[in-house]
């Protein structure tokens, strides 16, 4: 991905030294500073690709200095500011890209980040057991498409992987759901503090994030002064409060109560049916072994009628674990239309009902503003047509917006009307940017937590 800028000033800043750069940036217009940030980001992608290739070349042809270390990744870490884990990740990616030239080509073209290249390579190295070998190129193309461009996100890529694993279901537990891999290290330090480091499966992570969410919200002081704590400090205080409440309940003998609220969204059809993998649904092989009649007849997976479980905090979840959770849970029904949009209830009240908020979360999965990754717990229900001018509290007039984007839409300081929200024929919100951002004012939808967007 090559980025070209007209301003020679921008080029001078990008190519110049970092020392004193802040002073040079202050002399630029905001549009030029934006160009600097984008250009530098593209340059970082280019340099990362060169570094991965150089490290892999040393792995194939090491000299005496590299041979002194246990692997080229450790050599890299010892001679740079990288840690061993980062050096080993670069070395492992270089080795994987030898096997998957299509991934290497997109990575070296600057259209794929290092982290996303590593995720795709990992999937290709260990594909689902139910996937036939000749389906790998189509799956790889699907993942490369999901991971390319500035709108690519890790959650979007994970969603694509979850759909592919859904197509080729097997009895294997996905790594993200394997609780046998869970670890938690709690170590007292020499200065009397405690260091905590852990790695958990998606369900445990969802429970932890859900439990900490309400406790870690900013709390203004009594005089209205904003909360001065950092996000990390608020999370630490929430974790402390969580432990304190548990111990208080244990000491007073309180037992039982409602299970932690873990919200999982999935269609009733996929929850009820045990759909076999794509290779078993009427698919056959020809005499010469060619695979046909599958989800890959058109060179890409047929995901239109497939769904995966989805958690608001942690994202995609396999159907097998979703079914397991459904065996011991409280089910809330959200009636959906053919496009997966919730139907309306109680339209004549200004505030959304709990049922409507549940339906909004099922549809929007968080802030619906393009490229925003705010989870539902941080979002307000927004009336597209204001209630004060006759807008009803119905699903086609509601969308979830985080506090920042809610303020942006409602602001009276020059922003009102710049971003326009429209409800599409699929009963899902679309956002039309101002001409200053996009002269063609092409409508957009948040794809942060979803698969490919099908425009009307």
XYZ file of C-alpha atoms in Angstrom:
456
model
C 0.000 0.000 0.000
C 1.817 3.127 -1.225
C 0.842 6.475 0.231
C 1.726 9.610 -1.762
C 1.572 13.145 -0.392
C 1.999 16.399 -2.272
C 3.506 18.354 0.578
C 7.289 18.357 0.644
C 7.011 19.592 4.232
C 5.329 16.327 5.206
C 8.076 14.352 3.484
C 10.750 16.343 5.298
C 9.175 15.587 8.675
C 8.806 11.869 7.897
C 12.363 11.542 6.611
C 13.888 13.801 9.261
C 15.154 12.981 12.756
C 12.795 12.396 15.678
C 14.718 14.911 17.810
C 12.838 18.188 17.820
C 9.959 16.767 15.757
C 7.291 18.237 18.025
C 8.442 21.740 17.246
C 8.312 21.047 13.503
C 4.821 19.527 13.781
C 3.471 22.621 15.527
C 4.270 24.625 12.396
C 2.119 22.344 10.196
C -1.602 22.534 9.499
C -3.743 19.770 11.095
C -4.284 18.198 7.658
C -0.509 17.994 7.182
C -0.045 16.455 10.635
C -2.638 13.822 9.694
C -0.664 13.119 6.533
C 2.497 12.693 8.621
C 0.815 10.161 10.914
C -0.573 8.130 7.990
C 2.682 8.262 6.033
C 4.758 7.188 9.049
C 2.351 4.301 9.705
C 2.766 3.081 6.108
C 6.538 3.401 6.470
C 6.457 1.304 9.660
C 4.598 -1.460 7.815
C 7.205 -1.362 5.047
C 10.108 -1.537 7.497
C 8.474 -4.350 9.472
C 8.219 -6.422 6.280
C 11.899 -5.789 5.558
C 12.867 -6.771 9.110
C 10.882 -10.019 8.952
C 12.547 -10.907 5.639
C 16.035 -10.038 6.948
C 15.585 -12.102 10.104
C 14.338 -15.056 8.074
C 17.337 -14.752 5.736
C 19.594 -14.995 8.791
C 17.647 -18.024 10.004
C 18.357 -19.759 6.698
C 21.981 -18.633 6.513
C 23.265 -17.746 10.015
C 26.781 -16.535 10.711
C 28.895 -16.981 13.819
C 27.209 -14.147 15.728
C 23.700 -15.488 15.175
C 24.764 -19.048 16.030
C 25.786 -17.854 19.493
C 22.104 -17.497 20.381
C 19.295 -20.023 20.777
C 17.538 -18.952 17.626
C 17.583 -15.891 15.411
C 14.706 -14.354 17.389
C 16.814 -14.225 20.544
C 19.699 -12.742 18.560
C 17.374 -9.988 17.339
C 16.146 -9.248 20.857
C 19.714 -9.117 22.213
C 20.751 -6.566 19.583
C 17.654 -4.343 19.642
C 15.181 -3.025 22.200
C 12.818 -5.946 21.520
C 12.024 -8.592 24.107
C 12.634 -12.293 23.413
C 8.921 -12.932 22.798
C 8.762 -10.218 20.122
C 11.961 -11.420 18.464
C 10.732 -15.013 18.385
C 7.387 -13.869 16.917
C 9.184 -12.109 14.060
C 11.351 -15.157 13.392
C 8.342 -17.503 13.442
C 6.424 -15.286 11.021
C 9.365 -15.192 8.629
C 9.493 -18.980 8.561
C 5.715 -19.237 8.032
C 5.713 -16.774 5.145
C 8.050 -19.057 3.199
C 5.211 -21.582 3.043
C 2.433 -19.091 2.302
C 3.631 -16.706 -0.426
C 0.206 -15.077 -0.833
C 0.293 -13.921 2.774
C 3.908 -12.794 2.324
C 3.013 -10.787 -0.797
C 0.211 -8.869 0.940
C 2.367 -8.294 4.030
C 5.282 -7.004 1.971
C 2.933 -4.769 -0.052
C 2.054 -2.947 3.189
C -1.594 -4.041 3.186
C -1.337 -6.428 6.142
C -0.034 -5.787 9.639
C 2.498 -8.046 11.314
C -0.011 -9.219 13.923
C -2.666 -10.044 11.318
C -0.129 -11.833 9.136
C 0.826 -13.960 12.145
C -2.836 -14.823 12.876
C -3.508 -15.852 9.267
C -0.297 -17.884 9.088
C -1.232 -19.652 12.321
C -4.664 -20.563 10.909
C -3.121 -21.855 7.674
C -0.536 -23.924 9.562
C -3.220 -25.544 11.731
C -6.528 -25.402 9.821
C -9.721 -27.020 11.171
C -9.561 -30.797 10.846
C -12.841 -30.843 8.942
C -11.469 -28.620 6.177
C -10.361 -30.361 2.954
C -6.877 -29.511 1.752
C -8.017 -27.885 -1.475
C -10.235 -25.434 0.467
C -7.192 -23.757 2.037
C -6.553 -21.238 -0.786
C -10.147 -19.960 -0.628
C -10.036 -19.724 3.151
C -6.728 -17.876 2.962
C -8.187 -15.424 0.434
C -11.161 -14.804 2.742
C -8.879 -14.044 5.696
C -6.593 -11.817 3.634
C -9.615 -9.825 2.477
C -10.839 -9.462 6.075
C -7.393 -8.299 7.252
C -6.576 -5.859 4.447
C -7.058 -2.124 4.362
C -7.386 0.552 7.003
C -10.745 -0.786 8.245
C -9.262 -4.167 9.188
C -9.455 -5.030 12.884
C -8.351 -8.039 14.876
C -11.934 -8.746 15.952
C -13.094 -8.639 12.325
C -10.346 -11.125 11.390
C -11.214 -13.369 14.336
C -14.848 -13.283 13.249
C -13.853 -14.500 9.773
C -11.818 -17.313 11.343
C -14.732 -18.242 13.608
C -17.042 -18.483 10.582
C -14.566 -20.754 8.773
C -14.298 -22.949 11.854
C -18.108 -22.962 11.938
C -18.236 -24.202 8.336
C -15.774 -26.995 9.067
C -16.949 -27.913 12.542
C -14.955 -30.534 14.384
C -14.713 -31.805 17.937
C -11.488 -29.879 18.548
C -11.679 -27.026 21.034
C -10.527 -23.719 19.482
C -7.473 -22.289 21.285
C -9.470 -19.246 22.359
C -11.914 -21.501 24.246
C -9.489 -24.098 25.648
C -9.502 -23.497 29.402
C -6.678 -26.039 29.822
C -4.383 -23.284 28.500
C -5.428 -20.834 31.244
C -2.641 -19.539 33.473
C -2.509 -16.947 36.250
C 0.758 -15.942 37.889
C 0.662 -13.935 41.121
C 4.112 -13.008 42.407
C 5.031 -10.872 45.443
C 7.732 -8.370 44.489
C 10.734 -7.228 46.512
C 9.163 -3.847 47.233
C 6.125 -5.374 48.927
C 3.749 -5.271 45.972
C 2.156 -8.042 43.924
C 2.536 -8.539 40.165
C -0.247 -10.364 38.282
C -0.027 -11.830 34.785
C -2.619 -14.129 33.237
C -3.890 -15.643 30.016
C -7.500 -16.901 29.886
C -9.982 -18.411 27.471
C -12.638 -16.219 25.887
C -15.461 -17.193 28.263
C -13.415 -16.488 31.390
C -12.296 -13.221 29.839
C -15.911 -12.294 29.101
C -16.919 -12.960 32.722
C -13.982 -10.956 34.066
C -14.537 -7.974 31.761
C -18.285 -8.011 32.439
C -17.681 -8.071 36.203
C -15.159 -5.213 36.032
C -17.110 -3.033 33.584
C -19.524 -1.338 35.953
C -16.938 -1.063 38.728
C -14.349 0.620 36.530
C -16.504 3.437 35.133
C -15.219 6.996 35.745
C -16.762 8.497 38.882
C -16.890 12.307 39.094
C -16.223 13.900 42.474
C -19.034 15.372 44.547
C -18.327 18.820 43.090
C -18.555 17.505 39.529
C -14.807 17.364 38.897
C -14.061 14.632 36.326
C -12.461 11.416 37.507
C -8.697 11.954 37.322
C -7.776 8.252 37.485
C -6.246 6.584 34.444
C -8.045 3.647 32.824
C -5.459 1.265 34.292
C -5.979 2.724 37.774
C -9.769 2.442 37.483
C -9.435 -1.207 36.417
C -7.128 -1.932 39.346
C -9.564 -0.281 41.764
C -12.422 -2.300 40.221
C -10.470 -5.535 40.650
C -9.833 -4.649 44.291
C -13.546 -3.936 44.816
C -14.459 -7.222 43.129
C -12.259 -9.162 45.547
C -13.551 -7.171 48.518
C -17.185 -7.940 47.625
C -16.425 -11.610 47.222
C -14.717 -11.784 50.621
C -17.536 -9.796 52.253
C -20.080 -12.286 50.921
C -17.961 -15.232 51.985
C -17.564 -13.885 55.534
C -21.279 -13.274 55.980
C -22.166 -16.698 54.641
C -24.040 -15.427 51.617
C -24.156 -18.176 49.007
C -25.791 -18.635 45.638
C -27.431 -15.798 43.814
C -27.591 -15.219 40.101
C -24.782 -16.396 37.860
C -22.494 -13.754 36.337
C -24.159 -12.265 33.294
C -22.439 -13.564 30.182
C -24.343 -12.406 27.123
C -23.973 -14.612 24.052
C -25.761 -13.727 20.794
C -26.640 -16.409 18.249
C -29.563 -17.193 15.992
C -32.084 -19.676 17.313
C -31.650 -21.814 14.192
C -27.910 -22.256 14.682
C -28.388 -22.849 18.393
C -30.980 -25.571 17.843
C -29.547 -27.353 14.820
C -26.416 -29.463 14.828
C -25.135 -28.458 11.443
C -22.486 -30.712 10.055
C -19.304 -29.420 8.488
C -19.364 -28.205 4.914
C -17.765 -31.397 3.654
C -20.758 -33.431 4.855
C -23.707 -31.333 3.613
C -24.400 -32.936 0.268
C -20.804 -32.487 -0.800
C -19.131 -35.152 -2.853
C -15.817 -35.742 -4.480
C -15.413 -36.567 -8.130
C -13.522 -39.603 -9.334
C -10.370 -37.556 -9.728
C -10.643 -36.291 -6.163
C -11.840 -32.784 -7.081
C -13.980 -31.286 -4.325
C -17.312 -29.917 -5.508
C -20.826 -29.118 -4.332
C -19.278 -27.377 -1.359
C -19.257 -23.965 0.207
C -16.371 -23.147 -2.128
C -18.014 -23.520 -5.538
C -17.606 -19.773 -6.061
C -14.076 -19.642 -4.646
C -15.190 -18.240 -1.318
C -17.076 -19.580 1.705
C -20.855 -19.444 1.650
C -21.455 -17.722 4.956
C -24.798 -16.107 4.226
C -26.787 -18.594 6.295
C -24.167 -19.243 8.950
C -23.671 -17.617 12.302
C -21.323 -17.970 15.236
C -21.816 -17.163 18.889
C -20.800 -13.629 19.792
C -19.921 -12.115 23.172
C -19.968 -8.305 23.581
C -16.519 -8.140 25.210
C -14.553 -11.032 23.687
C -16.171 -11.374 20.261
C -16.699 -14.638 18.311
C -17.467 -17.893 20.123
C -17.819 -21.359 18.632
C -21.290 -22.822 18.294
C -20.317 -25.893 20.328
C -19.438 -23.798 23.409
C -22.519 -21.614 22.837
C -24.716 -24.714 22.931
C -22.993 -25.827 26.142
C -23.690 -22.470 27.794
C -27.320 -22.625 26.656
C -27.777 -25.802 28.709
C -27.425 -23.817 31.948
C -28.568 -20.258 31.375
C -31.432 -17.827 31.379
C -32.592 -17.347 27.778
C -33.866 -13.959 26.647
C -35.781 -13.980 23.385
C -35.178 -11.249 20.819
C -37.485 -11.519 17.811
C -35.569 -10.864 14.590
C -36.616 -10.268 10.993
C -35.113 -11.937 7.921
C -32.128 -9.555 7.936
C -31.297 -10.292 11.569
C -32.697 -6.960 12.788
C -34.757 -7.005 16.016
C -38.472 -6.196 15.849
C -40.042 -3.357 17.789
C -41.609 -3.219 21.224
C -43.151 -0.397 23.287
C -42.626 2.452 20.781
C -44.462 5.196 22.689
C -42.006 5.648 25.573
C -39.056 8.018 25.329
C -36.548 5.780 27.134
C -35.700 2.386 25.700
C -36.927 -0.606 27.639
C -34.539 -3.308 28.913
C -35.904 -5.561 26.168
C -35.145 -2.968 23.492
C -31.623 -2.425 24.816
C -31.053 -6.180 24.698
C -32.252 -6.144 21.091
C -29.995 -3.175 20.246
C -26.985 -5.004 21.671
C -27.878 -8.076 19.607
C -28.051 -5.956 16.435
C -25.268 -3.356 16.866
C -22.939 -5.333 19.193
C -21.553 -2.045 20.522
C -21.172 1.505 19.202
C -22.521 1.500 15.644
C -20.367 4.453 14.545
C -17.875 3.379 11.834
C -14.586 1.991 13.159
C -15.567 2.393 16.827
C -14.858 -0.612 19.070
C -16.723 0.554 22.194
C -18.565 -2.345 23.838
C -22.305 -2.175 24.688
C -21.644 -1.381 28.350
C -20.156 1.971 27.263
C -23.003 2.908 24.893
C -26.210 4.959 25.029
C -29.357 4.357 23.003
C -29.651 7.208 20.486
C -32.846 8.335 18.721
C -31.979 8.899 15.040
C -34.973 11.214 14.695
C -35.117 13.031 18.048
C -37.986 12.211 20.400
C -38.639 15.951 20.770
C -39.660 16.208 17.107
C -41.751 13.071 16.944
C -39.180 10.327 16.689
C -40.560 7.076 18.098
C -38.716 4.698 20.393
C -38.647 1.914 17.820
C -35.791 -0.208 16.555
C -35.716 1.556 13.179
C -35.147 4.862 14.999
C -32.574 3.655 17.526
C -28.885 2.870 17.482
C -26.155 2.337 20.054
C -23.528 5.083 20.327
C -20.651 5.405 22.759
C -20.567 8.592 24.821
C -18.002 10.286 22.550
C -19.928 9.631 19.335
C -23.243 10.400 21.038
C -21.858 13.831 21.950
C -20.568 14.242 18.395
C -24.017 13.626 16.896
C -25.771 15.910 19.406
C -23.140 18.647 19.690
C -24.297 22.223 19.024
C -20.788 23.578 18.478
C -20.657 23.194 14.740
C -20.982 19.426 14.420
C -24.745 18.920 14.286
C -25.847 17.550 10.938
C -22.318 16.819 9.682
C -22.627 13.071 10.280
C -26.048 11.838 9.211
C -27.555 8.566 10.426
C -29.925 6.643 8.152
C -31.670 3.322 8.675
C -31.086 0.999 5.713
C -33.567 -1.357 4.117
C -31.850 -4.089 6.123
C -33.065 -2.277 9.295
C -29.509 -1.545 10.414
C -27.939 1.920 10.874
C -25.708 3.508 8.249
C -23.629 6.654 8.728
C -23.118 9.298 6.037
C -19.928 11.352 6.573
C -19.604 15.059 5.800
C -18.212 16.072 2.415
C -15.054 17.327 4.132
C -14.255 13.717 5.061
C -15.645 12.013 1.961
C -16.643 14.263 -0.986
C -18.870 11.465 -2.334
C -20.484 11.021 1.103
C -20.583 7.251 0.776
C -22.507 5.630 3.605
C -20.627 3.542 6.117
C -21.371 0.978 8.771
C -19.302 -0.239 11.674
C -17.510 -3.446 10.671
C -15.386 -3.658 13.833
C -17.245 -6.664 15.215
C -18.885 -8.034 12.103
C -18.065 -9.916 8.966
C -18.329 -8.474 5.442
C -20.838 -5.672 4.986
C -23.403 -6.246 2.227
C -24.537 -2.845 0.888
C -28.056 -2.339 -0.392
